[in-house]
mmCIF file of C-alpha atoms in Angstrom:
data_model
loop_
_atom_site.group_PDB
_atom_site.id
_atom_site.type_symbol
_atom_site.label_atom_id
_atom_site.label_comp_id
_atom_site.label_asym_id
_atom_site.label_seq_id
_atom_site.Cartn_x
_atom_site.Cartn_y
_atom_site.Cartn_z
ATOM 1 C CA MET C 12 -31.663 5.923 5.157
ATOM 2 C CA THR C 13 -32.135 2.311 4.249
ATOM 3 C CA THR C 14 -31.113 -0.559 6.360
ATOM 4 C CA ARG C 15 -28.550 -1.487 3.806
ATOM 5 C CA GLU C 16 -26.919 1.921 4.057
ATOM 6 C CA SER C 17 -27.139 1.889 8.052
ATOM 7 C CA PHE C 18 -25.420 -1.413 7.931
ATOM 8 C CA SER C 19 -22.897 -0.136 5.554
ATOM 9 C CA LYS C 20 -21.983 2.890 7.311
ATOM 10 C CA GLU C 21 -21.452 1.128 10.374
ATOM 11 C CA TYR C 22 -19.288 -1.617 8.723
ATOM 12 C CA LEU C 23 -17.220 1.268 7.478
ATOM 13 C CA ARG C 24 -16.783 2.973 10.722
ATOM 14 C CA ARG C 25 -15.774 -0.471 12.732
ATOM 15 C CA ARG C 26 -13.241 -1.184 9.905
ATOM 16 C CA ILE C 27 -11.488 2.170 9.406
ATOM 17 C CA ASP C 28 -11.734 4.046 12.769
ATOM 18 C CA THR C 29 -13.700 2.612 15.762
ATOM 19 C CA ARG C 30 -12.855 5.752 17.832
ATOM 20 C CA GLY C 31 -14.920 8.053 15.596
ATOM 21 C CA SER C 32 -18.243 8.446 13.467
ATOM 22 C CA TYR C 33 -19.207 7.639 10.262
ATOM 23 C CA GLU C 34 -19.225 11.553 9.460
ATOM 24 C CA ASP C 35 -15.630 11.691 10.739
ATOM 25 C CA LEU C 36 -14.485 9.296 7.832
ATOM 26 C CA LEU C 37 -15.701 12.231 5.147
ATOM 27 C CA THR C 38 -13.384 14.876 6.816
ATOM 28 C CA PHE C 39 -10.137 13.983 5.682
ATOM 29 C CA PRO C 40 -8.489 10.518 4.770
ATOM 30 C CA ARG C 41 -6.921 8.112 7.460
ATOM 31 C CA TYR C 42 -4.301 6.802 4.797
ATOM 32 C CA PHE C 43 -2.241 8.148 1.967
ATOM 33 C CA ASP C 44 -0.356 6.457 -0.859
ATOM 34 C CA MET C 45 1.783 9.445 -2.152
ATOM 35 C CA GLU C 46 3.626 8.280 -5.040
ATOM 36 C CA THR C 47 6.719 10.323 -5.399
ATOM 37 C CA VAL C 48 8.453 8.465 -8.335
ATOM 38 C CA ASN C 49 6.657 6.486 -11.099
ATOM 39 C CA ALA C 50 9.296 4.144 -12.199
ATOM 40 C CA CYS C 51 10.501 0.589 -11.148
ATOM 41 C CA ASN C 52 13.680 -1.385 -11.560
ATOM 42 C CA ALA C 53 11.732 -4.701 -11.861
ATOM 43 C CA ARG C 54 9.185 -6.129 -14.168
ATOM 44 C CA CYS C 55 6.952 -8.451 -12.008
ATOM 45 C CA PRO C 56 4.187 -10.350 -13.599
ATOM 46 C CA MET C 57 1.476 -9.405 -10.911
ATOM 47 C CA CYS C 58 2.292 -5.508 -11.623
ATOM 48 C CA THR C 59 0.511 -3.389 -14.406
ATOM 49 C CA ILE C 60 3.983 -1.475 -15.119
ATOM 50 C CA ASP C 61 3.514 -2.345 -19.026
ATOM 51 C CA ASP C 62 0.120 -0.629 -18.987
ATOM 52 C CA TRP C 63 0.980 2.373 -17.264
ATOM 53 C CA GLN C 64 0.191 5.637 -19.416
ATOM 54 C CA ARG C 65 1.785 8.057 -17.187
ATOM 55 C CA ASP C 66 4.670 10.511 -17.894
ATOM 56 C CA SER C 67 5.611 11.975 -14.381
ATOM 57 C CA PRO C 68 8.605 10.292 -13.113
ATOM 58 C CA THR C 69 9.432 12.381 -9.690
ATOM 59 C CA MET C 70 7.126 14.448 -7.874
ATOM 60 C CA LYS C 71 8.485 18.096 -7.572
ATOM 61 C CA ASP C 72 9.554 19.549 -4.351
ATOM 62 C CA GLU C 73 6.709 22.180 -4.292
ATOM 63 C CA LEU C 74 4.284 19.723 -4.823
ATOM 64 C CA PHE C 75 5.416 17.403 -2.164
ATOM 65 C CA GLN C 76 5.917 20.811 0.064
ATOM 66 C CA LYS C 77 2.429 21.733 -0.723
ATOM 67 C CA ILE C 78 0.821 18.289 0.052
ATOM 68 C CA ALA C 79 2.626 17.721 3.092
ATOM 69 C CA GLU C 80 1.549 21.197 4.649
ATOM 70 C CA GLN C 81 -2.128 20.202 4.187
ATOM 71 C CA MET C 82 -1.750 17.160 5.874
ATOM 72 C CA PHE C 83 0.078 18.191 8.894
ATOM 73 C CA PRO C 84 -3.337 20.035 10.818
ATOM 74 C CA HIS C 85 -4.795 16.519 10.272
ATOM 75 C CA ALA C 86 -1.753 14.616 11.944
ATOM 76 C CA GLU C 87 -3.570 13.356 14.919
ATOM 77 C CA THR C 88 -6.209 11.246 12.571
ATOM 78 C CA ILE C 89 -3.887 10.365 9.916
ATOM 79 C CA LYS C 90 -2.996 6.723 10.449
ATOM 80 C CA ARG C 91 -0.226 6.399 7.970
ATOM 81 C CA VAL C 92 1.406 8.079 5.141
ATOM 82 C CA ASN C 93 3.029 5.705 2.574
ATOM 83 C CA LEU C 94 5.426 7.084 0.052
ATOM 84 C CA TYR C 95 5.125 5.038 -2.595
ATOM 85 C CA ARG C 96 2.411 3.376 -4.979
ATOM 86 C CA ASP C 97 2.798 1.680 -8.157
ATOM 87 C CA GLY C 98 7.022 2.441 -8.345
ATOM 88 C CA GLU C 99 10.134 1.619 -6.540
ATOM 89 C CA PRO C 100 10.125 4.395 -3.911
ATOM 90 C CA LEU C 101 13.998 4.031 -3.469
ATOM 91 C CA LEU C 102 14.489 5.305 -6.967
ATOM 92 C CA ASP C 103 13.660 8.578 -5.770
ATOM 93 C CA LYS C 104 17.310 10.232 -4.674
ATOM 94 C CA LYS C 105 15.330 12.620 -2.145
ATOM 95 C CA MET C 106 13.458 9.870 -0.277
ATOM 96 C CA PRO C 107 15.152 10.234 3.165
ATOM 97 C CA LYS C 108 14.612 13.969 2.877
ATOM 98 C CA ARG C 109 10.592 13.495 2.329
ATOM 99 C CA ILE C 110 10.599 11.313 5.015
ATOM 100 C CA GLY C 111 12.147 13.848 7.382
ATOM 101 C CA ILE C 112 9.580 16.609 5.989
ATOM 102 C CA LEU C 113 6.587 14.286 7.066
ATOM 103 C CA LYS C 114 8.056 13.342 10.547
ATOM 104 C CA ALA C 115 8.894 16.966 11.227
ATOM 105 C CA GLY C 116 5.451 17.837 10.749
ATOM 106 C CA GLY C 117 4.115 15.559 13.017
ATOM 107 C CA ILE C 118 2.884 12.378 10.826
ATOM 108 C CA ARG C 119 3.000 9.685 13.323
ATOM 109 C CA GLU C 120 3.602 6.662 10.765
ATOM 110 C CA VAL C 121 5.716 7.154 7.593
ATOM 111 C CA CYS C 122 5.990 3.682 5.301
ATOM 112 C CA ILE C 123 7.437 2.691 2.162
ATOM 113 C CA SER C 124 7.119 -0.810 0.604
ATOM 114 C CA THR C 125 10.351 -1.792 -1.483
ATOM 115 C CA ASN C 126 11.384 -4.676 -3.511
ATOM 116 C CA VAL C 127 14.613 -4.517 -1.669
ATOM 117 C CA ALA C 128 17.174 -4.548 -4.834
ATOM 118 C CA LEU C 129 17.909 -1.219 -4.028
ATOM 119 C CA LEU C 130 17.961 -1.204 -0.283
ATOM 120 C CA ASP C 131 21.986 -0.989 0.228
ATOM 121 C CA GLU C 132 23.597 0.035 3.717
ATOM 122 C CA ARG C 133 23.779 3.568 2.271
ATOM 123 C CA ARG C 134 20.037 4.001 1.692
ATOM 124 C CA SER C 135 19.087 2.081 4.585
ATOM 125 C CA THR C 136 21.118 4.117 7.049
ATOM 126 C CA ALA C 137 19.688 7.263 5.228
ATOM 127 C CA ILE C 138 15.824 6.389 5.431
ATOM 128 C CA LEU C 139 16.384 5.141 9.100
ATOM 129 C CA GLU C 140 17.988 8.127 10.172
ATOM 130 C CA ALA C 141 15.296 10.384 8.702
ATOM 131 C CA GLY C 142 12.772 8.942 10.817
ATOM 132 C CA LEU C 143 11.115 6.021 8.793
ATOM 133 C CA ASP C 144 8.503 4.201 11.048
ATOM 134 C CA SER C 145 7.603 1.238 8.844
ATOM 135 C CA ILE C 146 9.008 -0.846 5.943
ATOM 136 C CA ILE C 147 7.376 -3.362 3.631
ATOM 137 C CA LEU C 148 9.963 -5.853 2.172
ATOM 138 C CA SER C 149 8.613 -7.599 -0.579
ATOM 139 C CA ILE C 150 10.021 -11.015 -0.865
ATOM 140 C CA ASP C 151 7.997 -13.398 -2.751
ATOM 141 C CA SER C 152 10.241 -16.806 -2.489
ATOM 142 C CA LEU C 153 12.888 -18.080 -0.346
ATOM 143 C CA GLN C 154 13.886 -20.186 -3.922
ATOM 144 C CA LYS C 155 16.110 -18.460 -6.337
ATOM 145 C CA ASP C 156 14.500 -19.625 -9.165
ATOM 146 C CA VAL C 157 10.783 -18.842 -8.067
ATOM 147 C CA PHE C 158 11.794 -15.541 -6.742
ATOM 148 C CA GLU C 159 13.563 -14.369 -9.964
ATOM 149 C CA ALA C 160 10.778 -15.354 -12.069
ATOM 150 C CA ILE C 161 8.712 -13.597 -10.339
ATOM 151 C CA ARG C 162 10.618 -10.624 -9.542
ATOM 152 C CA VAL C 163 12.218 -10.283 -13.061
ATOM 153 C CA ARG C 164 15.374 -8.092 -13.313
ATOM 154 C CA LEU C 165 16.283 -8.597 -9.634
ATOM 155 C CA ASN C 166 19.080 -10.762 -8.235
ATOM 156 C CA PHE C 167 17.781 -13.205 -5.336
ATOM 157 C CA GLU C 168 21.376 -13.100 -3.323
ATOM 158 C CA GLU C 169 21.455 -9.411 -3.530
ATOM 159 C CA VAL C 170 17.924 -8.999 -2.355
ATOM 160 C CA MET C 171 18.555 -11.377 0.735
ATOM 161 C CA GLU C 172 21.614 -9.743 1.674
ATOM 162 C CA ASN C 173 20.256 -6.335 1.734
ATOM 163 C CA ALA C 174 17.081 -7.745 3.806
ATOM 164 C CA LEU C 175 19.247 -9.058 6.357
ATOM 165 C CA ARG C 176 21.527 -6.458 6.710
ATOM 166 C CA PHE C 177 18.461 -3.873 6.838
ATOM 167 C CA ILE C 178 17.361 -5.921 9.955
ATOM 168 C CA GLU C 179 20.795 -5.139 11.537
ATOM 169 C CA LEU C 180 20.984 -1.868 10.781
ATOM 170 C CA ARG C 181 17.129 -1.156 11.747
ATOM 171 C CA ASP C 182 17.907 -2.738 15.299
ATOM 172 C CA LYS C 183 20.896 -0.440 15.794
ATOM 173 C CA ILE C 184 19.504 2.768 14.515
ATOM 174 C CA ARG C 185 15.612 2.938 14.811
ATOM 175 C CA PRO C 186 14.623 -0.182 16.586
ATOM 176 C CA SER C 187 11.085 1.215 16.573
ATOM 177 C CA CYS C 188 10.899 0.898 12.828
ATOM 178 C CA GLN C 189 8.382 -1.824 12.259
ATOM 179 C CA ILE C 190 9.459 -4.266 9.449
ATOM 180 C CA ARG C 191 7.065 -6.133 7.515
ATOM 181 C CA VAL C 192 8.214 -9.120 5.593
ATOM 182 C CA ARG C 193 5.625 -9.686 2.698
ATOM 183 C CA MET C 194 5.000 -12.448 0.042
ATOM 184 C CA VAL C 195 2.585 -11.789 -2.793
ATOM 185 C CA ARG C 196 1.099 -15.188 -2.833
ATOM 186 C CA GLN C 197 0.564 -16.718 -6.366
ATOM 187 C CA ASP C 198 0.556 -19.760 -8.350
ATOM 188 C CA SER C 199 4.332 -20.309 -8.189
ATOM 189 C CA ASN C 200 4.867 -19.957 -4.457
ATOM 190 C CA LYS C 201 1.446 -20.714 -2.651
ATOM 191 C CA ASP C 202 3.129 -23.612 -1.064
ATOM 192 C CA GLU C 203 6.006 -21.832 0.447
ATOM 193 C CA TRP C 204 3.862 -20.083 3.192
ATOM 194 C CA PRO C 205 5.133 -22.096 6.236
ATOM 195 C CA GLU C 206 8.678 -22.389 5.308
ATOM 196 C CA TYR C 207 8.560 -18.901 4.624
ATOM 197 C CA VAL C 208 7.376 -18.025 8.120
ATOM 198 C CA ARG C 209 9.818 -20.529 9.837
ATOM 199 C CA PHE C 210 12.929 -18.591 7.920
ATOM 200 C CA TRP C 211 11.980 -14.937 8.541
ATOM 201 C CA ARG C 212 10.034 -15.072 12.265
ATOM 202 C CA PRO C 213 12.931 -15.483 14.358
ATOM 203 C CA LYS C 214 14.824 -12.963 12.643
ATOM 204 C CA LEU C 215 12.613 -10.216 13.637
ATOM 205 C CA GLN C 216 11.116 -8.377 16.703
ATOM 206 C CA ALA C 217 7.993 -9.427 18.165
ATOM 207 C CA SER C 218 6.283 -6.380 16.808
ATOM 208 C CA ASP C 219 7.345 -6.951 13.343
ATOM 209 C CA ARG C 220 5.142 -8.908 10.850
ATOM 210 C CA VAL C 221 5.747 -11.562 8.300
ATOM 211 C CA SER C 222 2.686 -11.690 6.078
ATOM 212 C CA TYR C 223 1.263 -12.625 2.617
ATOM 213 C CA HIS C 224 -1.232 -10.968 0.297
ATOM 214 C CA ASN C 225 -2.970 -12.935 -2.399
ATOM 215 C CA ILE C 226 -2.539 -11.981 -5.701
ATOM 216 C CA HIS C 227 -5.146 -9.269 -7.070
ATOM 217 C CA ASN C 228 -6.568 -8.703 -10.547
ATOM 218 C CA TRP C 229 -6.289 -4.597 -10.279
ATOM 219 C CA GLY C 230 -9.987 -4.092 -10.731
ATOM 220 C CA GLY C 231 -9.858 -6.503 -13.815
ATOM 221 C CA GLN C 232 -7.048 -4.597 -15.282
ATOM 222 C CA LEU C 233 -4.149 -7.521 -15.053
ATOM 223 C CA HIS C 234 -4.069 -9.543 -17.918
ATOM 224 C CA HIS C 235 -3.563 -13.414 -17.425
ATOM 225 C CA PHE C 236 -4.591 -12.822 -13.883
ATOM 226 C CA LYS C 237 -5.127 -16.189 -12.236
ATOM 227 C CA ALA C 238 -6.401 -16.341 -8.523
ATOM 228 C CA VAL C 239 -4.842 -18.497 -5.923
ATOM 229 C CA GLU C 240 -8.153 -18.796 -3.806
ATOM 230 C CA ASP C 241 -11.827 -18.513 -4.609
ATOM 231 C CA SER C 242 -13.299 -15.058 -3.993
ATOM 232 C CA ARG C 243 -14.627 -14.286 -0.725
ATOM 233 C CA GLU C 244 -15.404 -10.463 -1.597
ATOM 234 C CA PRO C 245 -18.964 -9.854 -0.296
ATOM 235 C CA ASN C 246 -21.025 -7.027 -1.756
ATOM 236 C CA LEU C 247 -19.932 -4.437 1.020
ATOM 237 C CA PRO C 248 -18.678 -0.962 -0.058
ATOM 238 C CA CYS C 249 -14.876 -0.666 -0.584
ATOM 239 C CA VAL C 250 -13.411 0.588 2.537
ATOM 240 C CA ALA C 251 -10.684 2.585 0.157
ATOM 241 C CA LEU C 252 -12.940 5.418 -0.925
ATOM 242 C CA TRP C 253 -13.893 6.419 2.850
ATOM 243 C CA SER C 254 -9.998 5.994 3.991
ATOM 244 C CA LEU C 255 -7.534 5.953 1.240
ATOM 245 C CA MET C 256 -6.312 8.956 -1.178
ATOM 246 C CA VAL C 257 -3.699 8.085 -3.589
ATOM 247 C CA ILE C 258 -1.832 11.150 -5.183
ATOM 248 C CA PHE C 259 0.565 10.477 -8.356
ATOM 249 C CA ALA C 260 3.583 12.062 -8.779
ATOM 250 C CA ASP C 261 2.321 14.557 -10.990
ATOM 251 C CA GLY C 262 -0.611 15.420 -8.360
ATOM 252 C CA ARG C 263 -3.757 13.780 -9.887
ATOM 253 C CA VAL C 264 -5.971 11.517 -7.342
ATOM 254 C CA PRO C 265 -7.513 8.848 -9.162
ATOM 255 C CA LEU C 266 -10.069 6.699 -7.831
ATOM 256 C CA CYS C 267 -8.270 4.186 -5.727
ATOM 257 C CA ASN C 268 -4.878 2.068 -5.394
ATOM 258 C CA VAL C 269 -6.156 0.139 -8.444
ATOM 259 C CA ASP C 270 -6.600 2.911 -10.712
ATOM 260 C CA TYR C 271 -2.964 3.155 -11.858
ATOM 261 C CA ASN C 272 -3.923 5.068 -15.261
ATOM 262 C CA ASN C 273 -6.613 7.289 -13.925
ATOM 263 C CA LEU C 274 -9.609 5.997 -15.442
ATOM 264 C CA PHE C 275 -11.745 7.577 -13.013
ATOM 265 C CA PRO C 276 -10.377 11.014 -12.057
ATOM 266 C CA THR C 277 -11.296 12.237 -8.608
ATOM 267 C CA GLY C 278 -9.109 15.592 -8.465
ATOM 268 C CA ASP C 279 -5.910 17.257 -8.759
ATOM 269 C CA ALA C 280 -3.921 18.154 -5.867
ATOM 270 C CA THR C 281 -2.149 21.125 -7.911
ATOM 271 C CA LEU C 282 -5.274 22.846 -8.546
ATOM 272 C CA GLN C 283 -7.483 21.502 -5.440
ATOM 273 C CA SER C 284 -6.703 21.361 -1.847
ATOM 274 C CA LEU C 285 -6.993 17.903 -0.111
ATOM 275 C CA GLU C 286 -9.959 18.556 1.730
ATOM 276 C CA GLU C 287 -11.943 19.713 -1.358
ATOM 277 C CA ILE C 288 -10.928 16.521 -3.238
ATOM 278 C CA TRP C 289 -12.163 14.396 -0.368
ATOM 279 C CA ARG C 290 -15.075 15.902 0.428
ATOM 280 C CA GLY C 291 -16.067 16.594 -3.286
ATOM 281 C CA LYS C 292 -19.000 16.032 -5.532
ATOM 282 C CA VAL C 293 -16.947 13.098 -7.518
ATOM 283 C CA ALA C 294 -15.916 11.112 -4.641
ATOM 284 C CA ASN C 295 -19.418 11.303 -2.596
ATOM 285 C CA GLU C 296 -21.061 10.183 -5.687
ATOM 286 C CA ARG C 297 -18.972 7.132 -5.892
ATOM 287 C CA ARG C 298 -19.555 6.462 -2.074
ATOM 288 C CA GLY C 299 -23.357 6.715 -2.381
ATOM 289 C CA LEU C 300 -22.950 4.149 -5.355
ATOM 290 C CA HIS C 301 -21.174 1.649 -2.892
ATOM 291 C CA LEU C 302 -23.551 2.274 -0.105
ATOM 292 C CA LYS C 303 -26.751 1.535 -2.256
ATOM 293 C CA GLY C 304 -24.896 -1.693 -3.490
ATOM 294 C CA GLU C 305 -24.382 -0.432 -7.067
ATOM 295 C CA LYS C 306 -20.440 -0.379 -7.059
ATOM 296 C CA ASN C 307 -21.068 -2.485 -10.428
ATOM 297 C CA CYS C 308 -22.099 0.975 -11.894
ATOM 298 C CA ILE C 309 -18.098 1.587 -11.677
ATOM 299 C CA SER C 310 -16.061 -0.937 -14.007
ATOM 300 C CA LEU C 311 -12.936 -1.041 -11.927
ATOM 301 C CA CYS C 312 -15.192 -2.076 -8.945
ATOM 302 C CA THR C 313 -17.225 -4.570 -10.632
ATOM 303 C CA ASN C 314 -14.523 -7.523 -10.255
ATOM 304 C CA CYS C 315 -12.014 -5.933 -8.051
ATOM 305 C CA ASN C 316 -10.413 -8.755 -5.613
ATOM 306 C CA VAL C 317 -8.089 -6.382 -3.919
ATOM 307 C CA TRP C 318 -10.002 -6.541 -0.742
ATOM 308 C CA ASP C 319 -10.753 -10.493 -0.938
ATOM 309 C CA GLU C 320 -8.766 -10.611 2.879
ATOM 310 C CA PRO C 321 -7.334 -8.801 5.119
ATOM 311 C CA SER C 322 -4.009 -7.649 3.704
ATOM 312 C CA ASP C 323 -1.763 -8.948 6.645
ATOM 313 C CA VAL C 324 -1.846 -12.370 7.930
ATOM 314 C CA ARG C 325 0.341 -12.554 10.811
ATOM 315 C CA HIS C 326 2.088 -15.484 12.589
ATOM 316 C CA VAL C 327 1.405 -15.333 16.416
ATOM 317 C CA SER C 328 2.332 -17.857 18.786
ATOM 318 C CA GLY C 329 2.608 -20.657 16.356
ATOM 319 C CA GLU C 330 -1.031 -19.705 14.481
ATOM 320 C CA PHE C 331 -1.916 -17.587 11.731
ATOM 321 C CA ALA C 332 -3.960 -14.538 12.815
ATOM 322 C CA SER C 333 -5.764 -11.883 10.898
ATOM 323 C CA ALA C 334 -5.445 -8.204 10.983
ATOM 324 C CA THR C 335 -7.577 -5.781 9.195
ATOM 325 C CA SER C 336 -5.422 -2.979 7.334
ATOM 326 C CA ILE C 337 -5.438 -0.982 4.116
ATOM 327 C CA PRO C 338 -3.643 -3.260 1.576
ATOM 328 C CA THR C 339 -0.466 -1.849 0.409
ATOM 329 C CA ALA C 340 0.948 -1.838 -3.057
ATOM 330 C CA LEU C 341 2.224 -5.312 -4.472
#
């Protein structure tokens, strides 16, 4: 093993799970993005929805159950199951039921990320009562005109009302559910961050987060991408290949969370077990390229900047403190 590979393996272990060994990371994913619905009610400029080439709007119950049952024996090592990927999860009418299935099977953290437009009182109550552990409220501005230019098709007043009401319901129904209010920071809102924190922080519990994630280029696939900061991505292996499995609504497993059209297929959960996919030849060959510093051999990895910074930037005691975690959907 080269010095580079030894360094990379230790970097991955420390970044993903310090409690175990590098070999433990190859056993089973620590994180899942499980997309149960591939549709959205918004058309945001930092999204790639106009390029989606998938026709599998909702995951079938049988497939969801099959995947969930393979997760349960690994519940102690799975850190989080995100029930979303590229779509708006609240379009899935069975979302409360699916949350309940995972919680009954021992999954310790079940999370969704929503644009908040559909998060009315009825849905809020249902997902909280089902056992939701964390939720990302993607709200990109406190200014109506800026917000509606980013979250196209959504209504600013409706989103803010839903968000504030959800906080109240969370405090009443399931206080342990962590709320992460998040901005996708881009050219039109990049100067709002201090005001954004001042508005949201007092409304939340100490364990909640107010965060931003800089706009990223979806592995070079986002047209008209404009960065808000210079890239700081070092030539290190991508942690997603050792920590995250993405599963589309039809069961296909792509390279990672930016491979929205499955340009680099990794497996198919309708035909293979999750362990077979995770430990398989395809996944390991890609890991090998990253370990050797040859990730440019994979076109999506060449210019990808999704890992330029930790995805959560928390406001703690008046200071901005970084926290490493797996990036979540925009």
